[in-house]
Coordinates of N, CA and C and ligand atoms in Angstrom, one line a residue:
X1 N 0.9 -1.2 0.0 CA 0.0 0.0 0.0 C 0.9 1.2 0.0
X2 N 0.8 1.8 -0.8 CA 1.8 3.1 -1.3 C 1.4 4.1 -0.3
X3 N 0.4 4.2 0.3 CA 0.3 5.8 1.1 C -0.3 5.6 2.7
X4 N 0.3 3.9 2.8 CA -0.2 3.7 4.3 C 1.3 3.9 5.3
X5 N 1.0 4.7 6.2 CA 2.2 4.8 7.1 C 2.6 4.0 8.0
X6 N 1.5 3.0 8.5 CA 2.4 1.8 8.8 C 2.8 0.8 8.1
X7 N 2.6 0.7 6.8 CA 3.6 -0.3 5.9 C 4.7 0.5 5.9
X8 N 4.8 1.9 6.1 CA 6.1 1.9 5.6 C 7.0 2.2 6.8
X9 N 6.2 2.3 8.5 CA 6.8 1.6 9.7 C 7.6 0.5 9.5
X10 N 6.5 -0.1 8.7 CA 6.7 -1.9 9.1 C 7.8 -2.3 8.6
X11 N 8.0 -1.6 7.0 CA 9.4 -1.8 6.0 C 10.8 -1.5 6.6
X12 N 10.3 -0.3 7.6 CA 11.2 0.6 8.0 C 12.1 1.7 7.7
X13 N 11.1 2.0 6.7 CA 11.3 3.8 5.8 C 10.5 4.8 6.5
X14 N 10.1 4.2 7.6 CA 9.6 5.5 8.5 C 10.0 5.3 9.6
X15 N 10.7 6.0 10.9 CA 11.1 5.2 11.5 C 10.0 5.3 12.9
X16 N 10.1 4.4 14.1 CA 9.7 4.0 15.0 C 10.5 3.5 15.9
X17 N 9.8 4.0 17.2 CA 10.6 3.2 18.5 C 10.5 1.6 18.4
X18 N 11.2 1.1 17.9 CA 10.8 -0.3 17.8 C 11.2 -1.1 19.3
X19 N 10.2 -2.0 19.8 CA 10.1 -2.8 21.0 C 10.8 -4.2 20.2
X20 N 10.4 -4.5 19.5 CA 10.3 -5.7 18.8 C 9.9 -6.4 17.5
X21 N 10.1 -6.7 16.4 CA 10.2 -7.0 15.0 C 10.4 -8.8 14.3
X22 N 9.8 -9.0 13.8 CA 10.3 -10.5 13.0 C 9.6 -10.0 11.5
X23 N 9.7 -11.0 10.9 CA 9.1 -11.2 9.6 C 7.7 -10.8 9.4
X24 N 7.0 -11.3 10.5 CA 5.4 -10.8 10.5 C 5.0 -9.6 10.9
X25 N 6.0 -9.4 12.5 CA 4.9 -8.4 12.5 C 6.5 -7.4 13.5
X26 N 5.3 -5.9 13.7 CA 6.7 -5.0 14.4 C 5.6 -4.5 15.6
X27 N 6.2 -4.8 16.8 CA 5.5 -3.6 17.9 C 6.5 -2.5 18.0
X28 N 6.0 -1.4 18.2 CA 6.4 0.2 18.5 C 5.8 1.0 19.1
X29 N 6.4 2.0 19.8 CA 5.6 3.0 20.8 C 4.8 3.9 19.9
X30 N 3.7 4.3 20.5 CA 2.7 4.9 19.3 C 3.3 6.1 20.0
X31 N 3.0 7.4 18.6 CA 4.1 8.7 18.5 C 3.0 9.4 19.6
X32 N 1.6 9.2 19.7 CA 0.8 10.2 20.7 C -0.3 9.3 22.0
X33 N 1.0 8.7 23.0 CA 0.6 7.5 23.8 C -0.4 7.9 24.2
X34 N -1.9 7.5 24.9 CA -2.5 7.6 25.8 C -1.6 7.7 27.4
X35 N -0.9 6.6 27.6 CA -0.6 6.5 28.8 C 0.9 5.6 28.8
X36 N 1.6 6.1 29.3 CA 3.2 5.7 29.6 C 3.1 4.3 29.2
X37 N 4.1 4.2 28.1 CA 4.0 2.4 27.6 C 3.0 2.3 26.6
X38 N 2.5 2.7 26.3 CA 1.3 2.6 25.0 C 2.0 2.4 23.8
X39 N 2.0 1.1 23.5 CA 2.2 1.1 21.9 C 1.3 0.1 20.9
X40 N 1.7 -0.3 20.0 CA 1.1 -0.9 18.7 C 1.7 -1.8 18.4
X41 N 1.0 -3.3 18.0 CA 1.3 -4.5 17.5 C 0.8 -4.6 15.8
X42 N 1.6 -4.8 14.9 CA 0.8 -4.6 13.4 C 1.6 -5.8 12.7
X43 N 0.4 -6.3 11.3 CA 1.4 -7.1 11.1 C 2.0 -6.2 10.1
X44 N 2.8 -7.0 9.2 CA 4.2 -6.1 8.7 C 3.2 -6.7 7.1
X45 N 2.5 -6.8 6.8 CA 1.1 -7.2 5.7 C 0.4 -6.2 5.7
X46 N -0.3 -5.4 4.8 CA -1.3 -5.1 4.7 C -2.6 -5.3 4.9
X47 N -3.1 -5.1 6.2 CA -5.2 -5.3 5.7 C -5.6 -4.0 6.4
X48 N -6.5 -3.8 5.9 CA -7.5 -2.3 6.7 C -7.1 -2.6 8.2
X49 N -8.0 -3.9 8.5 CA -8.7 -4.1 9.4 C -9.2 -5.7 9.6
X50 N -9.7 -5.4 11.0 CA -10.4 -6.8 11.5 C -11.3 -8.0 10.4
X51 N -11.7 -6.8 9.2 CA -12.8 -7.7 8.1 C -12.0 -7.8 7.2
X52 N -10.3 -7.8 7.0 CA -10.0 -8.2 6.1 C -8.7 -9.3 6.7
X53 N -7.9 -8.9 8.1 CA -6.9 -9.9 8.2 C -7.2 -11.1 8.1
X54 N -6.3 -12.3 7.6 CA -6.3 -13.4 7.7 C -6.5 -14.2 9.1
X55 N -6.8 -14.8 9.8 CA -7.6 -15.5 11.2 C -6.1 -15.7 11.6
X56 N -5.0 -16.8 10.6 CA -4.5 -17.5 11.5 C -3.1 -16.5 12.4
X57 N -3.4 -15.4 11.0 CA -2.2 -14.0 11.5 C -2.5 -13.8 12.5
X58 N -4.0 -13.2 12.6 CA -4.1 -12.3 13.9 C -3.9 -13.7 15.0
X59 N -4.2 -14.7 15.0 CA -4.3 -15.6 16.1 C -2.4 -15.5 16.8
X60 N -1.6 -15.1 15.7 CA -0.2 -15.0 15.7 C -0.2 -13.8 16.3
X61 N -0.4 -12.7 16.2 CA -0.4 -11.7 16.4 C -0.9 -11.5 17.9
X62 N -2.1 -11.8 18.5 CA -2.5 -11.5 19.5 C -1.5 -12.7 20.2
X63 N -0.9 -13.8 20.2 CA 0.0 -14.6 21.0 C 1.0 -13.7 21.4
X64 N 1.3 -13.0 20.3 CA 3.1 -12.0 20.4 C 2.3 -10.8 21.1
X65 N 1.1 -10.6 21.2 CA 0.6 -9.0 22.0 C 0.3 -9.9 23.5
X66 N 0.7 -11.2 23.8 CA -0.2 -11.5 25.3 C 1.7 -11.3 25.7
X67 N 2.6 -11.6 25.0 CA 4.0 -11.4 25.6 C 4.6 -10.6 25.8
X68 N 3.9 -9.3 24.9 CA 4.3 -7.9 24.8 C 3.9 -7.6 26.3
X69 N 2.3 -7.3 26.4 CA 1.7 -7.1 27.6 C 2.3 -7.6 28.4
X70 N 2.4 -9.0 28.9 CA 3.1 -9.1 29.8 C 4.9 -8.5 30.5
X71 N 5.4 -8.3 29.4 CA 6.8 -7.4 29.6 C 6.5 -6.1 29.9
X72 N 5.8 -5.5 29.1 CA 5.2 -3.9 29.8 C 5.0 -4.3 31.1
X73 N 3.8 -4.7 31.7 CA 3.6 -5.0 33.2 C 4.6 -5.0 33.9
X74 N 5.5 -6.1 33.4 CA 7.0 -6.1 34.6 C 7.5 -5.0 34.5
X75 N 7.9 -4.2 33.1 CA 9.1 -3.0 33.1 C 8.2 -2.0 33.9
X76 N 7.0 -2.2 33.6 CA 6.1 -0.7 34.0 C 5.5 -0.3 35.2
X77 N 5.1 -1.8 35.8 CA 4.9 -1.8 36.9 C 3.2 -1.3 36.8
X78 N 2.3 -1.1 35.5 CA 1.1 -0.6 35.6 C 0.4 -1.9 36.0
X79 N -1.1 -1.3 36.6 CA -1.7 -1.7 37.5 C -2.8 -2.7 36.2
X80 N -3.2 -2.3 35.3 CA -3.4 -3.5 34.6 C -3.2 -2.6 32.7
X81 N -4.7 -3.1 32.0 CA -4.3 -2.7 30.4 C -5.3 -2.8 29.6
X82 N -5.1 -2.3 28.6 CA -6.3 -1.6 27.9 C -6.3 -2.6 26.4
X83 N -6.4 -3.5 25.7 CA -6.0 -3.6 24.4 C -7.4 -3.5 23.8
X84 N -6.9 -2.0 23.0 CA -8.1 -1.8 22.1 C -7.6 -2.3 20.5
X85 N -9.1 -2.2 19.6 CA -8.6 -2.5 18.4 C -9.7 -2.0 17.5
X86 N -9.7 -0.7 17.0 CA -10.8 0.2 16.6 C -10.8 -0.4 14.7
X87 N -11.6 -0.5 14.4 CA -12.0 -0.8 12.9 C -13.2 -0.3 12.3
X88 N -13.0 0.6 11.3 CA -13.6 1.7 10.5 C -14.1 3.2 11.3
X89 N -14.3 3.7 10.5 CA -13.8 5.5 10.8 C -14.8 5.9 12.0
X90 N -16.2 5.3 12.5 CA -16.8 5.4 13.3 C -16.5 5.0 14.3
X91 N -15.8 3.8 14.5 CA -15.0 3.2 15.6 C -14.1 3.5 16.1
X92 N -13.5 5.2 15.8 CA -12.4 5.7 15.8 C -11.2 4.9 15.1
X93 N -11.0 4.2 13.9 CA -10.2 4.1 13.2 C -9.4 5.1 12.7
X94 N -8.6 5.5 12.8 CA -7.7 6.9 11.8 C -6.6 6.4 11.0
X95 N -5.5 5.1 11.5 CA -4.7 4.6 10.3 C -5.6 3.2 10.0
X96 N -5.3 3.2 8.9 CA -6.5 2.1 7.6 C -5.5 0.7 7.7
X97 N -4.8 0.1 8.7 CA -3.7 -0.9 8.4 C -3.9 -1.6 10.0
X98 N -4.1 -2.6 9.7 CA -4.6 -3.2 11.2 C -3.7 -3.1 12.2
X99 N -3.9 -3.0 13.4 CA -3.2 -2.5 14.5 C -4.0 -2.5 16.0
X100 N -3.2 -3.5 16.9 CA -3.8 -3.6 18.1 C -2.9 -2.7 19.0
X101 N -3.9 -1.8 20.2 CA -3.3 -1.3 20.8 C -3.1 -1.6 22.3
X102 N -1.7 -1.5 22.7 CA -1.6 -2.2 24.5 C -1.4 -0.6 24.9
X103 N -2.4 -0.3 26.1 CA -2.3 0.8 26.6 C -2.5 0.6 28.3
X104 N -0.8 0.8 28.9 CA -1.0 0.4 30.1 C -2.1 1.1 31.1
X105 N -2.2 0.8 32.0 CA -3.3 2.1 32.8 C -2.9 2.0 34.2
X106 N -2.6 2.9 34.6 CA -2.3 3.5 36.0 C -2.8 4.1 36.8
X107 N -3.4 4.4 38.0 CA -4.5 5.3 38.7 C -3.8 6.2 38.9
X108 N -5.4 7.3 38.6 CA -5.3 8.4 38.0 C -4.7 9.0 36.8
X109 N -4.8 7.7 35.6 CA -4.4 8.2 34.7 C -5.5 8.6 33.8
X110 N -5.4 9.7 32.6 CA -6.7 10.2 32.0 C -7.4 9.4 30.6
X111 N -7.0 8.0 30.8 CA -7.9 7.1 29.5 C -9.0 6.9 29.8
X112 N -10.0 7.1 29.1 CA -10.9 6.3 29.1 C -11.4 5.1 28.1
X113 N -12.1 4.2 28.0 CA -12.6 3.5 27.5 C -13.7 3.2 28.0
X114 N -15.1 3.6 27.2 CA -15.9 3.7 27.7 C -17.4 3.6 27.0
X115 N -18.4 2.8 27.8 CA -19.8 2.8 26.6 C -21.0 3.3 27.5
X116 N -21.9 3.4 27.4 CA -23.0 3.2 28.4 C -24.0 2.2 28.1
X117 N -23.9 1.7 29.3 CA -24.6 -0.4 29.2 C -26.0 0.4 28.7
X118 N -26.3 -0.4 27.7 CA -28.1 -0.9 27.1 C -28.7 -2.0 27.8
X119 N -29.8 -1.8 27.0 CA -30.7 -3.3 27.6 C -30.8 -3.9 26.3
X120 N -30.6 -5.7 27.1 CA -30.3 -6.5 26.1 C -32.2 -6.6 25.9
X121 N -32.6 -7.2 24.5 CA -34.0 -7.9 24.6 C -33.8 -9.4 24.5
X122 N -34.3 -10.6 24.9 CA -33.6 -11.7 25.3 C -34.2 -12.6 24.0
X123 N -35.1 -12.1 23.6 CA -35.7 -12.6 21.6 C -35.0 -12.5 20.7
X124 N -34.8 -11.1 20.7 CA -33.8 -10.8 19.6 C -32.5 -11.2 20.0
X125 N -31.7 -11.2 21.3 CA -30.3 -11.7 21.2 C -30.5 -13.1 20.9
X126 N -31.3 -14.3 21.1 CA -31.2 -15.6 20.3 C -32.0 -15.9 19.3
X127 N -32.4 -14.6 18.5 CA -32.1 -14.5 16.9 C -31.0 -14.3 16.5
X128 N -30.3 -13.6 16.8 CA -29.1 -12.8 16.1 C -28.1 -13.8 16.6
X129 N -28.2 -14.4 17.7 CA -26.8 -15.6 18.1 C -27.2 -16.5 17.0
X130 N -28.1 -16.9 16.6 CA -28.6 -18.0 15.5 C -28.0 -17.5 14.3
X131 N -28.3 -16.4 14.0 CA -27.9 -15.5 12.5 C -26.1 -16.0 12.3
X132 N -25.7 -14.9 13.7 CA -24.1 -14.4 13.9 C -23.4 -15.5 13.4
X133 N -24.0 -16.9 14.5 CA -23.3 -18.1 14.8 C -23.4 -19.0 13.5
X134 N -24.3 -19.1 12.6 CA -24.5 -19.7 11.3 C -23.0 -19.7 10.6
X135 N -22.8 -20.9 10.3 CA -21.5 -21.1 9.5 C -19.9 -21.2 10.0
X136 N -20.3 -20.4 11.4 CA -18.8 -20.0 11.7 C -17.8 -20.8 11.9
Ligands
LIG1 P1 -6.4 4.3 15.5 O1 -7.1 5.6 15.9 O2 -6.4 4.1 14.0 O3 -6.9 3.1 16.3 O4 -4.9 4.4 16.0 C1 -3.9 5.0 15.3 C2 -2.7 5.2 16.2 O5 -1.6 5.4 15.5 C3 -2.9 6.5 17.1 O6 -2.9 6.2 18.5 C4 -1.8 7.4 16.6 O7 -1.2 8.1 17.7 C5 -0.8 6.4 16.1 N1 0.1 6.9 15.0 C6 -0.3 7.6 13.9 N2 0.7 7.9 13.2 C7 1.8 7.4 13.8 C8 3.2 7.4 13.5 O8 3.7 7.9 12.5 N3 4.1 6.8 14.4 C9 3.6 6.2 15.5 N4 4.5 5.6 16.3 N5 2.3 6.1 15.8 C10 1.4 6.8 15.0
LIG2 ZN1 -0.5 -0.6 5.4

């Protein structure tokens, strides 16, 4: 992808705090952290997003983000962690190249992550589990 800026992290014609790198994938400190330690797992592949990566990548991917997380914790000493993973522009997506984010969290720190609980209807959620679950 010619005008995505994490492929060209990932190549290494842009540069990054790099934590960590192989063939697949690169974690790096994201340039505008939420909170001390915040960075990014990507693979070093192109996809938008969650509706386009390959399963067995990401299943790769999130194995190398449970080891990342865990090393932050020891170096950082934060009290637990946030991994978000925003997909398309409503979801707050802003770079178009899949990317999980580890954001340590500390008290009194100013992240939030946040929804306000609905009401479930208990009909339609075992429609839609029937629909969702079809084929999977
Ligand atoms: P999104 O909003 O798409 O889930 O997250 C994109 C993230 O990438 C943001 O947290 C933003 O700070 C980070 N980011 C954008 N451009 C760069 C960059 O050039 N270098 C680094 N290290 N992080 C970036
Ligand atoms: Zn890309």
């Amino acid at each position: 992808m010619d005008n995505c800026i994490f492929c060209k992290i990932a190549a290494g014609e842009i540069p990054s705090t790099t934590i960590y790198e192989d063939e697949e994938f690169r974690v790096f400190f994201d340039i505008n952290p939420a909170s001390k330690g915040h960075c990014l797992v990507i693979p070093k592949q192109h996809y938008d997003n969650v509706f386009e990566i390959d399963g067995e990548k990401a299943g790769r991917l999130f194995a190398l983000a449970t080891r990342v997380a865990r090393n932050l914790k020891q170096e950082l000493n934060c009290e637990g962690m946030n991994i978000v993973q925003n997909n398309g522009t409503i979801a707050g997506q802003t770079v178009f190249h899949f990317h999980l984010h580890l954001i340590p969290r500390y008290t009194g720190d100013q992240v939030r992550v946040e929804w306000h609980p609905g009401q479930a209807d208990p009909e339609e959620l075992a429609k839609l589990a029937e629909a969702v679950g079809r084929g999977l």
